[in-house]
mmCIF file with all atom_site columns, C-alpha atoms in Angstrom:
data_model
loop_
_atom_site.group_PDB
_atom_site.id
_atom_site.type_symbol
_atom_site.label_atom_id
_atom_site.label_alt_id
_atom_site.label_comp_id
_atom_site.label_asym_id
_atom_site.label_entity_id
_atom_site.label_seq_id
_atom_site.pdbx_PDB_ins_code
_atom_site.Cartn_x
_atom_site.Cartn_y
_atom_site.Cartn_z
_atom_site.occupancy
_atom_site.B_iso_or_equiv
_atom_site.pdbx_formal_charge
_atom_site.auth_seq_id
_atom_site.auth_comp_id
_atom_site.auth_asym_id
_atom_site.auth_atom_id
_atom_site.pdbx_PDB_model_num
ATOM 1   C CA . MET A 1 1   ? -29.856 49.530  77.497  1.00 0.00 ? 241 MET A CA 1
ATOM 2   C CA . ARG A 1 2   ? -27.309 49.032  74.768  1.00 0.00 ? 242 ARG A CA 1
ATOM 3   C CA . LYS A 1 3   ? -27.074 45.366  75.611  1.00 0.00 ? 243 LYS A CA 1
ATOM 4   C CA . ARG A 1 4   ? -30.815 45.016  75.382  1.00 0.00 ? 244 ARG A CA 1
ATOM 5   C CA . LEU A 1 5   ? -30.962 46.717  71.972  1.00 0.00 ? 245 LEU A CA 1
ATOM 6   C CA . LEU A 1 6   ? -28.159 44.547  70.713  1.00 0.00 ? 246 LEU A CA 1
ATOM 7   C CA . ALA A 1 7   ? -29.931 41.413  71.921  1.00 0.00 ? 247 ALA A CA 1
ATOM 8   C CA . VAL A 1 8   ? -33.188 42.460  70.216  1.00 0.00 ? 248 VAL A CA 1
ATOM 9   C CA . ALA A 1 9   ? -31.348 43.148  66.942  1.00 0.00 ? 249 ALA A CA 1
ATOM 10  C CA . VAL A 1 10  ? -29.652 39.745  67.027  1.00 0.00 ? 250 VAL A CA 1
ATOM 11  C CA . LEU A 1 11  ? -32.994 38.067  67.794  1.00 0.00 ? 251 LEU A CA 1
ATOM 12  C CA . ALA A 1 12  ? -34.636 39.863  64.858  1.00 0.00 ? 252 ALA A CA 1
ATOM 13  C CA . VAL A 1 13  ? -31.945 38.708  62.483  1.00 0.00 ? 253 VAL A CA 1
ATOM 14  C CA . VAL A 1 14  ? -32.210 35.119  63.700  1.00 0.00 ? 254 VAL A CA 1
ATOM 15  C CA . LEU A 1 15  ? -36.010 35.105  63.427  1.00 0.00 ? 255 LEU A CA 1
ATOM 16  C CA . THR A 1 16  ? -35.886 36.581  59.925  1.00 0.00 ? 256 THR A CA 1
ATOM 17  C CA . GLY A 1 17  ? -33.485 33.845  58.760  1.00 0.00 ? 257 GLY A CA 1
ATOM 18  C CA . CYS A 1 18  ? -35.572 31.014  60.271  1.00 0.00 ? 258 CYS A CA 1
ATOM 19  C CA . GLY A 1 19  ? -38.517 31.503  57.973  1.00 0.00 ? 259 GLY A CA 1
ATOM 20  C CA . GLN A 1 20  ? -36.470 31.252  54.807  1.00 0.00 ? 260 GLN A CA 1
ATOM 21  C CA . SER A 1 21  ? -34.823 28.182  53.405  1.00 0.00 ? 261 SER A CA 1
ATOM 22  C CA . GLU A 1 22  ? -31.355 28.337  52.002  1.00 0.00 ? 262 GLU A CA 1
ATOM 23  C CA . PRO A 1 23  ? -31.268 28.691  48.219  1.00 0.00 ? 263 PRO A CA 1
ATOM 24  C CA . ALA A 1 24  ? -30.724 25.358  46.473  1.00 0.00 ? 264 ALA A CA 1
ATOM 25  C CA . ALA A 1 25  ? -27.338 24.750  44.921  1.00 0.00 ? 265 ALA A CA 1
ATOM 26  C CA . PRO A 1 26  ? -27.449 24.886  41.124  1.00 0.00 ? 266 PRO A CA 1
ATOM 27  C CA . PRO A 1 27  ? -27.531 21.446  39.471  1.00 0.00 ? 267 PRO A CA 1
ATOM 28  C CA . PRO A 1 28  ? -24.169 20.204  38.186  1.00 0.00 ? 268 PRO A CA 1
ATOM 29  C CA . PRO A 1 29  ? -23.629 20.769  34.461  1.00 0.00 ? 269 PRO A CA 1
ATOM 30  C CA . PRO A 1 30  ? -24.354 17.732  32.279  1.00 0.00 ? 270 PRO A CA 1
ATOM 31  C CA . ALA A 1 31  ? -21.345 15.560  31.473  1.00 0.00 ? 271 ALA A CA 1
ATOM 32  C CA . PRO A 1 32  ? -20.047 16.189  27.969  1.00 0.00 ? 272 PRO A CA 1
ATOM 33  C CA . GLU A 1 33  ? -21.165 13.560  25.498  1.00 0.00 ? 273 GLU A CA 1
ATOM 34  C CA . GLU A 1 34  ? -18.310 11.341  24.306  1.00 0.00 ? 274 GLU A CA 1
ATOM 35  C CA . VAL A 1 35  ? -17.991 11.476  20.541  1.00 0.00 ? 275 VAL A CA 1
ATOM 36  C CA . PRO A 1 36  ? -15.952 8.692   18.952  1.00 0.00 ? 276 PRO A CA 1
ATOM 37  C CA . ALA A 1 37  ? -12.841 9.837   17.110  1.00 0.00 ? 277 ALA A CA 1
ATOM 38  C CA . PRO A 1 38  ? -13.253 9.863   13.323  1.00 0.00 ? 278 PRO A CA 1
ATOM 39  C CA . PRO A 1 39  ? -11.377 7.200   11.375  1.00 0.00 ? 279 PRO A CA 1
ATOM 40  C CA . PRO A 1 40  ? -7.999  8.292   10.002  1.00 0.00 ? 280 PRO A CA 1
ATOM 41  C CA . ASP A 1 41  ? -8.101  10.048  6.647   1.00 0.00 ? 281 ASP A CA 1
ATOM 42  C CA . PRO A 1 42  ? -5.931  8.097   4.160   1.00 0.00 ? 282 PRO A CA 1
ATOM 43  C CA . SER A 1 43  ? -5.268  11.268  2.156   1.00 0.00 ? 283 SER A CA 1
ATOM 44  C CA . ALA A 1 44  ? -3.770  12.962  5.213   1.00 0.00 ? 284 ALA A CA 1
ATOM 45  C CA . GLY A 1 45  ? -0.561  10.906  4.992   1.00 0.00 ? 285 GLY A CA 1
ATOM 46  C CA . GLY A 1 46  ? 1.101   9.560   8.098   1.00 0.00 ? 286 GLY A CA 1
ATOM 47  C CA . ASP A 1 47  ? 2.059   6.025   8.934   1.00 0.00 ? 287 ASP A CA 1
ATOM 48  C CA . VAL A 1 48  ? -1.349  4.423   8.505   1.00 0.00 ? 288 VAL A CA 1
ATOM 49  C CA . GLU A 1 49  ? -0.956  1.047   6.849   1.00 0.00 ? 289 GLU A CA 1
ATOM 50  C CA . LEU A 1 50  ? -3.851  0.648   4.441   1.00 0.00 ? 290 LEU A CA 1
ATOM 51  C CA . SER A 1 51  ? -2.913  -2.631  2.835   1.00 0.00 ? 291 SER A CA 1
ATOM 52  C CA . SER A 1 52  ? -3.904  -5.907  4.416   1.00 0.00 ? 292 SER A CA 1
ATOM 53  C CA . SER A 1 53  ? -1.855  -7.896  1.898   1.00 0.00 ? 293 SER A CA 1
ATOM 54  C CA . PRO A 1 54  ? 0.504   -10.237 3.763   1.00 0.00 ? 294 PRO A CA 1
ATOM 55  C CA . THR A 1 55  ? 2.795   -10.401 0.719   1.00 0.00 ? 295 THR A CA 1
ATOM 56  C CA . LEU A 1 56  ? 3.019   -6.626  0.432   1.00 0.00 ? 296 LEU A CA 1
ATOM 57  C CA . GLY A 1 57  ? 3.651   -6.408  4.177   1.00 0.00 ? 297 GLY A CA 1
ATOM 58  C CA . ALA A 1 58  ? 6.522   -8.911  3.856   1.00 0.00 ? 298 ALA A CA 1
ATOM 59  C CA . ILE A 1 59  ? 7.990   -6.999  0.898   1.00 0.00 ? 299 ILE A CA 1
ATOM 60  C CA . LYS A 1 60  ? 7.940   -3.725  2.840   1.00 0.00 ? 300 LYS A CA 1
ATOM 61  C CA . GLN A 1 61  ? 9.413   -5.336  5.944   1.00 0.00 ? 301 GLN A CA 1
ATOM 62  C CA . ARG A 1 62  ? 12.289  -6.979  4.043   1.00 0.00 ? 302 ARG A CA 1
ATOM 63  C CA . ARG A 1 63  ? 12.736  -3.775  1.971   1.00 0.00 ? 303 ARG A CA 1
ATOM 64  C CA . LYS A 1 64  ? 13.093  -5.766  -1.245  1.00 0.00 ? 304 LYS A CA 1
ATOM 65  C CA . LEU A 1 65  ? 10.822  -6.819  -4.089  1.00 0.00 ? 305 LEU A CA 1
ATOM 66  C CA . ILE A 1 66  ? 11.797  -10.207 -5.544  1.00 0.00 ? 306 ILE A CA 1
ATOM 67  C CA . VAL A 1 67  ? 10.772  -10.473 -9.194  1.00 0.00 ? 307 VAL A CA 1
ATOM 68  C CA . GLY A 1 68  ? 10.917  -13.521 -11.410 1.00 0.00 ? 308 GLY A CA 1
ATOM 69  C CA . VAL A 1 69  ? 11.681  -12.915 -15.094 1.00 0.00 ? 309 VAL A CA 1
ATOM 70  C CA . ARG A 1 70  ? 11.787  -15.371 -17.974 1.00 0.00 ? 310 ARG A CA 1
ATOM 71  C CA . ALA A 1 71  ? 15.276  -16.424 -19.061 1.00 0.00 ? 311 ALA A CA 1
ATOM 72  C CA . ASP A 1 72  ? 13.889  -17.467 -22.452 1.00 0.00 ? 312 ASP A CA 1
ATOM 73  C CA . GLN A 1 73  ? 12.513  -14.036 -23.440 1.00 0.00 ? 313 GLN A CA 1
ATOM 74  C CA . PRO A 1 74  ? 15.471  -11.721 -24.157 1.00 0.00 ? 314 PRO A CA 1
ATOM 75  C CA . THR A 1 75  ? 13.206  -9.340  -26.065 1.00 0.00 ? 315 THR A CA 1
ATOM 76  C CA . PHE A 1 76  ? 11.713  -8.299  -22.729 1.00 0.00 ? 316 PHE A CA 1
ATOM 77  C CA . VAL A 1 77  ? 14.577  -8.700  -20.261 1.00 0.00 ? 317 VAL A CA 1
ATOM 78  C CA . THR A 1 78  ? 18.303  -9.338  -20.429 1.00 0.00 ? 318 THR A CA 1
ATOM 79  C CA . ARG A 1 79  ? 21.160  -9.415  -17.984 1.00 0.00 ? 319 ARG A CA 1
ATOM 80  C CA . ASP A 1 80  ? 24.293  -7.552  -19.005 1.00 0.00 ? 320 ASP A CA 1
ATOM 81  C CA . PRO A 1 81  ? 27.846  -8.737  -18.175 1.00 0.00 ? 321 PRO A CA 1
ATOM 82  C CA . GLY A 1 82  ? 27.862  -6.499  -15.096 1.00 0.00 ? 322 GLY A CA 1
ATOM 83  C CA . GLY A 1 83  ? 24.797  -8.314  -13.720 1.00 0.00 ? 323 GLY A CA 1
ATOM 84  C CA . GLU A 1 84  ? 22.385  -5.424  -14.400 1.00 0.00 ? 324 GLU A CA 1
ATOM 85  C CA . TYR A 1 85  ? 18.899  -6.357  -15.620 1.00 0.00 ? 325 TYR A CA 1
ATOM 86  C CA . ARG A 1 86  ? 17.649  -4.341  -18.566 1.00 0.00 ? 326 ARG A CA 1
ATOM 87  C CA . GLY A 1 87  ? 14.561  -4.310  -20.709 1.00 0.00 ? 327 GLY A CA 1
ATOM 88  C CA . PHE A 1 88  ? 10.832  -3.755  -20.578 1.00 0.00 ? 328 PHE A CA 1
ATOM 89  C CA . ASP A 1 89  ? 10.093  -6.285  -17.821 1.00 0.00 ? 329 ASP A CA 1
ATOM 90  C CA . ALA A 1 90  ? 12.966  -5.028  -15.643 1.00 0.00 ? 330 ALA A CA 1
ATOM 91  C CA . ASP A 1 91  ? 11.732  -1.440  -15.938 1.00 0.00 ? 331 ASP A CA 1
ATOM 92  C CA . ILE A 1 92  ? 8.120   -2.443  -15.201 1.00 0.00 ? 332 ILE A CA 1
ATOM 93  C CA . ALA A 1 93  ? 9.373   -4.226  -12.064 1.00 0.00 ? 333 ALA A CA 1
ATOM 94  C CA . ARG A 1 94  ? 11.234  -1.080  -10.994 1.00 0.00 ? 334 ARG A CA 1
ATOM 95  C CA . GLU A 1 95  ? 8.086   1.007   -11.558 1.00 0.00 ? 335 GLU A CA 1
ATOM 96  C CA . LEU A 1 96  ? 6.161   -1.335  -9.265  1.00 0.00 ? 336 LEU A CA 1
ATOM 97  C CA . ALA A 1 97  ? 8.911   -1.201  -6.622  1.00 0.00 ? 337 ALA A CA 1
ATOM 98  C CA . LYS A 1 98  ? 8.806   2.593   -6.678  1.00 0.00 ? 338 LYS A CA 1
ATOM 99  C CA . ARG A 1 99  ? 5.030   2.561   -6.200  1.00 0.00 ? 339 ARG A CA 1
ATOM 100 C CA . ILE A 1 100 ? 5.384   0.151   -3.258  1.00 0.00 ? 340 ILE A CA 1
ATOM 101 C CA . GLY A 1 101 ? 7.733   2.665   -1.644  1.00 0.00 ? 341 GLY A CA 1
ATOM 102 C CA . LEU A 1 102 ? 11.053  0.971   -2.398  1.00 0.00 ? 342 LEU A CA 1
ATOM 103 C CA . ASP A 1 103 ? 14.157  2.322   -4.099  1.00 0.00 ? 343 ASP A CA 1
ATOM 104 C CA . PRO A 1 104 ? 13.877  0.967   -7.661  1.00 0.00 ? 344 PRO A CA 1
ATOM 105 C CA . THR A 1 105 ? 17.653  1.026   -8.151  1.00 0.00 ? 345 THR A CA 1
ATOM 106 C CA . THR A 1 106 ? 18.664  -0.924  -5.039  1.00 0.00 ? 346 THR A CA 1
ATOM 107 C CA . GLN A 1 107 ? 15.626  -2.705  -3.629  1.00 0.00 ? 347 GLN A CA 1
ATOM 108 C CA . VAL A 1 108 ? 14.568  -4.922  -6.528  1.00 0.00 ? 348 VAL A CA 1
ATOM 109 C CA . GLN A 1 109 ? 16.043  -8.396  -6.836  1.00 0.00 ? 349 GLN A CA 1
ATOM 110 C CA . PHE A 1 110 ? 15.600  -10.314 -10.074 1.00 0.00 ? 350 PHE A CA 1
ATOM 111 C CA . ARG A 1 111 ? 15.597  -14.072 -10.574 1.00 0.00 ? 351 ARG A CA 1
ATOM 112 C CA . ARG A 1 112 ? 15.999  -15.316 -14.136 1.00 0.00 ? 352 ARG A CA 1
ATOM 113 C CA . LEU A 1 113 ? 13.973  -18.478 -14.451 1.00 0.00 ? 353 LEU A CA 1
ATOM 114 C CA . PRO A 1 114 ? 13.837  -21.098 -17.161 1.00 0.00 ? 354 PRO A CA 1
ATOM 115 C CA . PRO A 1 115 ? 10.285  -22.040 -18.198 1.00 0.00 ? 355 PRO A CA 1
ATOM 116 C CA . THR A 1 116 ? 10.505  -25.271 -16.186 1.00 0.00 ? 356 THR A CA 1
ATOM 117 C CA . LEU A 1 117 ? 10.982  -23.381 -12.892 1.00 0.00 ? 357 LEU A CA 1
ATOM 118 C CA . VAL A 1 118 ? 8.467   -20.563 -13.352 1.00 0.00 ? 358 VAL A CA 1
ATOM 119 C CA . ARG A 1 119 ? 5.569   -22.410 -11.751 1.00 0.00 ? 359 ARG A CA 1
ATOM 120 C CA . ASP A 1 120 ? 7.625   -23.634 -8.782  1.00 0.00 ? 360 ASP A CA 1
ATOM 121 C CA . ALA A 1 121 ? 9.079   -20.175 -8.111  1.00 0.00 ? 361 ALA A CA 1
ATOM 122 C CA . ILE A 1 122 ? 5.627   -18.644 -7.812  1.00 0.00 ? 362 ILE A CA 1
ATOM 123 C CA . GLY A 1 123 ? 4.089   -21.575 -5.943  1.00 0.00 ? 363 GLY A CA 1
ATOM 124 C CA . THR A 1 124 ? 6.820   -21.781 -3.306  1.00 0.00 ? 364 THR A CA 1
ATOM 125 C CA . GLY A 1 125 ? 6.980   -18.013 -2.836  1.00 0.00 ? 365 GLY A CA 1
ATOM 126 C CA . SER A 1 126 ? 10.636  -17.730 -3.851  1.00 0.00 ? 366 SER A CA 1
ATOM 127 C CA . VAL A 1 127 ? 9.510   -14.740 -5.954  1.00 0.00 ? 367 VAL A CA 1
ATOM 128 C CA . ASP A 1 128 ? 6.891   -12.173 -4.985  1.00 0.00 ? 368 ASP A CA 1
ATOM 129 C CA . LEU A 1 129 ? 5.670   -11.869 -8.558  1.00 0.00 ? 369 LEU A CA 1
ATOM 130 C CA . MET A 1 130 ? 6.525   -13.171 -12.003 1.00 0.00 ? 370 MET A CA 1
ATOM 131 C CA . LEU A 1 131 ? 6.613   -11.063 -15.157 1.00 0.00 ? 371 LEU A CA 1
ATOM 132 C CA . GLY A 1 132 ? 5.864   -12.834 -18.426 1.00 0.00 ? 372 GLY A CA 1
ATOM 133 C CA . GLY A 1 133 ? 4.300   -15.839 -16.733 1.00 0.00 ? 373 GLY A CA 1
ATOM 134 C CA . THR A 1 134 ? 1.006   -17.622 -17.204 1.00 0.00 ? 374 THR A CA 1
ATOM 135 C CA . ALA A 1 135 ? -1.723  -18.462 -14.735 1.00 0.00 ? 375 ALA A CA 1
ATOM 136 C CA . ASP A 1 136 ? -2.429  -21.939 -16.006 1.00 0.00 ? 376 ASP A CA 1
ATOM 137 C CA . VAL A 1 137 ? -3.318  -23.316 -12.574 1.00 0.00 ? 377 VAL A CA 1
ATOM 138 C CA . PRO A 1 138 ? -6.020  -22.111 -10.171 1.00 0.00 ? 378 PRO A CA 1
ATOM 139 C CA . GLN A 1 139 ? -3.443  -21.348 -7.468  1.00 0.00 ? 379 GLN A CA 1
ATOM 140 C CA . PHE A 1 140 ? -2.167  -18.398 -9.548  1.00 0.00 ? 380 PHE A CA 1
ATOM 141 C CA . THR A 1 141 ? -3.685  -15.037 -10.444 1.00 0.00 ? 381 THR A CA 1
ATOM 142 C CA . ALA A 1 142 ? -2.620  -13.307 -13.652 1.00 0.00 ? 382 ALA A CA 1
ATOM 143 C CA . MET A 1 143 ? -3.078  -9.720  -14.694 1.00 0.00 ? 383 MET A CA 1
ATOM 144 C CA . PRO A 1 144 ? -2.025  -8.323  -18.061 1.00 0.00 ? 384 PRO A CA 1
ATOM 145 C CA . TYR A 1 145 ? 0.610   -5.600  -18.047 1.00 0.00 ? 385 TYR A CA 1
ATOM 146 C CA . ALA A 1 146 ? 1.291   -5.472  -21.794 1.00 0.00 ? 386 ALA A CA 1
ATOM 147 C CA . VAL A 1 147 ? -0.208  -6.763  -25.006 1.00 0.00 ? 387 VAL A CA 1
ATOM 148 C CA . THR A 1 148 ? 2.115   -7.326  -27.953 1.00 0.00 ? 388 THR A CA 1
ATOM 149 C CA . ASP A 1 149 ? 1.399   -10.204 -30.312 1.00 0.00 ? 389 ASP A CA 1
ATOM 150 C CA . ALA A 1 150 ? 0.195   -11.971 -27.156 1.00 0.00 ? 390 ALA A CA 1
ATOM 151 C CA . GLU A 1 151 ? -0.821  -10.921 -23.672 1.00 0.00 ? 391 GLU A CA 1
ATOM 152 C CA . ARG A 1 152 ? 2.004   -10.634 -21.129 1.00 0.00 ? 392 ARG A CA 1
ATOM 153 C CA . ASN A 1 153 ? 0.932   -11.341 -17.597 1.00 0.00 ? 393 ASN A CA 1
ATOM 154 C CA . LEU A 1 154 ? 2.138   -10.490 -14.143 1.00 0.00 ? 394 LEU A CA 1
ATOM 155 C CA . VAL A 1 155 ? 1.511   -13.610 -12.057 1.00 0.00 ? 395 VAL A CA 1
ATOM 156 C CA . ILE A 1 156 ? 1.159   -13.985 -8.290  1.00 0.00 ? 396 ILE A CA 1
ATOM 157 C CA . LYS A 1 157 ? -0.230  -16.625 -5.954  1.00 0.00 ? 397 LYS A CA 1
ATOM 158 C CA . ALA A 1 158 ? -4.021  -16.516 -5.776  1.00 0.00 ? 398 ALA A CA 1
ATOM 159 C CA . ASP A 1 159 ? -4.113  -16.640 -1.959  1.00 0.00 ? 399 ASP A CA 1
ATOM 160 C CA . ASP A 1 160 ? -3.525  -12.865 -1.615  1.00 0.00 ? 400 ASP A CA 1
ATOM 161 C CA . PRO A 1 161 ? -6.369  -11.049 -3.422  1.00 0.00 ? 401 PRO A CA 1
ATOM 162 C CA . GLN A 1 162 ? -5.430  -7.741  -1.767  1.00 0.00 ? 402 GLN A CA 1
ATOM 163 C CA . LEU A 1 163 ? -2.001  -7.906  -3.434  1.00 0.00 ? 403 LEU A CA 1
ATOM 164 C CA . ALA A 1 164 ? -3.673  -8.463  -6.816  1.00 0.00 ? 404 ALA A CA 1
ATOM 165 C CA . GLU A 1 165 ? -5.878  -5.423  -6.230  1.00 0.00 ? 405 GLU A CA 1
ATOM 166 C CA . GLU A 1 166 ? -2.916  -3.243  -5.226  1.00 0.00 ? 406 GLU A CA 1
ATOM 167 C CA . LEU A 1 167 ? -0.792  -4.357  -8.194  1.00 0.00 ? 407 LEU A CA 1
ATOM 168 C CA . ARG A 1 168 ? -3.645  -3.677  -10.629 1.00 0.00 ? 408 ARG A CA 1
ATOM 169 C CA . ALA A 1 169 ? -3.991  -0.184  -9.162  1.00 0.00 ? 409 ALA A CA 1
ATOM 170 C CA . MET A 1 170 ? -0.233  0.394   -9.532  1.00 0.00 ? 410 MET A CA 1
ATOM 171 C CA . LEU A 1 171 ? -0.261  -0.745  -13.152 1.00 0.00 ? 411 LEU A CA 1
ATOM 172 C CA . ASP A 1 172 ? -3.288  1.481   -13.874 1.00 0.00 ? 412 ASP A CA 1
ATOM 173 C CA . ALA A 1 173 ? -1.472  4.426   -12.277 1.00 0.00 ? 413 ALA A CA 1
ATOM 174 C CA . ALA A 1 174 ? 1.645   3.756   -14.379 1.00 0.00 ? 414 ALA A CA 1
ATOM 175 C CA . VAL A 1 175 ? -0.500  3.854   -17.524 1.00 0.00 ? 415 VAL A CA 1
ATOM 176 C CA . ALA A 1 176 ? -2.350  6.986   -16.384 1.00 0.00 ? 416 ALA A CA 1
ATOM 177 C CA . ASP A 1 177 ? 0.762   9.012   -15.572 1.00 0.00 ? 417 ASP A CA 1
ATOM 178 C CA . GLY A 1 178 ? 2.675   8.008   -18.724 1.00 0.00 ? 418 GLY A CA 1
ATOM 179 C CA . SER A 1 179 ? 5.278   5.799   -17.002 1.00 0.00 ? 419 SER A CA 1
ATOM 180 C CA . TRP A 1 180 ? 4.151   2.693   -18.882 1.00 0.00 ? 420 TRP A CA 1
ATOM 181 C CA . GLN A 1 181 ? 4.476   4.487   -22.231 1.00 0.00 ? 421 GLN A CA 1
ATOM 182 C CA . ARG A 1 182 ? 7.941   5.788   -21.323 1.00 0.00 ? 422 ARG A CA 1
ATOM 183 C CA . VAL A 1 183 ? 9.089   2.227   -20.476 1.00 0.00 ? 423 VAL A CA 1
ATOM 184 C CA . HIS A 1 184 ? 7.645   0.993   -23.778 1.00 0.00 ? 424 HIS A CA 1
ATOM 185 C CA . ASP A 1 185 ? 9.292   3.770   -25.793 1.00 0.00 ? 425 ASP A CA 1
ATOM 186 C CA . GLN A 1 186 ? 12.701  3.119   -24.218 1.00 0.00 ? 426 GLN A CA 1
ATOM 187 C CA . ASN A 1 187 ? 12.660  -0.661  -24.527 1.00 0.00 ? 427 ASN A CA 1
ATOM 188 C CA . LEU A 1 188 ? 10.219  -2.092  -27.048 1.00 0.00 ? 428 LEU A CA 1
ATOM 189 C CA . ALA A 1 189 ? 9.817   0.659   -29.642 1.00 0.00 ? 429 ALA A CA 1
ATOM 190 C CA . PRO A 1 190 ? 13.540  0.607   -30.628 1.00 0.00 ? 430 PRO A CA 1
ATOM 191 C CA . GLN A 1 191 ? 13.118  -3.129  -31.339 1.00 0.00 ? 431 GLN A CA 1
ATOM 192 C CA . GLY A 1 192 ? 10.118  -2.427  -33.560 1.00 0.00 ? 432 GLY A CA 1
ATOM 193 C CA . ILE A 1 193 ? 7.692   -4.002  -31.081 1.00 0.00 ? 433 ILE A CA 1
ATOM 194 C CA . SER A 1 194 ? 4.317   -2.360  -30.808 1.00 0.00 ? 434 SER A CA 1
ATOM 195 C CA . ALA A 1 195 ? 2.558   -2.879  -27.480 1.00 0.00 ? 435 ALA A CA 1
ATOM 196 C CA . HIS A 1 196 ? -0.268  -1.418  -25.485 1.00 0.00 ? 436 HIS A CA 1
ATOM 197 C CA . PRO A 1 197 ? -1.298  -1.746  -21.825 1.00 0.00 ? 437 PRO A CA 1
#
């Protein structure tokens, strides 16, 4: 009798389950949407290289700024017996080197040039920039960095417009933070030379 009851109970369970379908599996969750990473924030620091100037890239890689200065303008730059360059143009060059990220005391190289070699030095790239030069040919770009009785120009080759933009920004920053005025007061004012940026 027990066997019969057990068989009937099993049969009832089986018959009850036959009329019902198994519950459907829940659908898989949707795949997360891929969001592109935001561009790097230049103000956040880091090693992001913002400049696309090939000249500035070469300067940073060689860890030296090569500056041409006029040998015929001792009011603005001189070389002392120990080989040290002094004067307004030398200090402006060091300000630029500092803003590029170089050590202004050890990573600036000066080349004193007679007027006859100024154009060749810029054109051949033997200097990165020339202080006190003129842009009298279309291959050069000039930007004023001081005005005395005449405009003094920083001159570079015209084939690197990004470098021109960066140098203008550096000169503007030197004026804005008082560095330009300090260089003027230390070098030109004692000689009685009045200048403005």
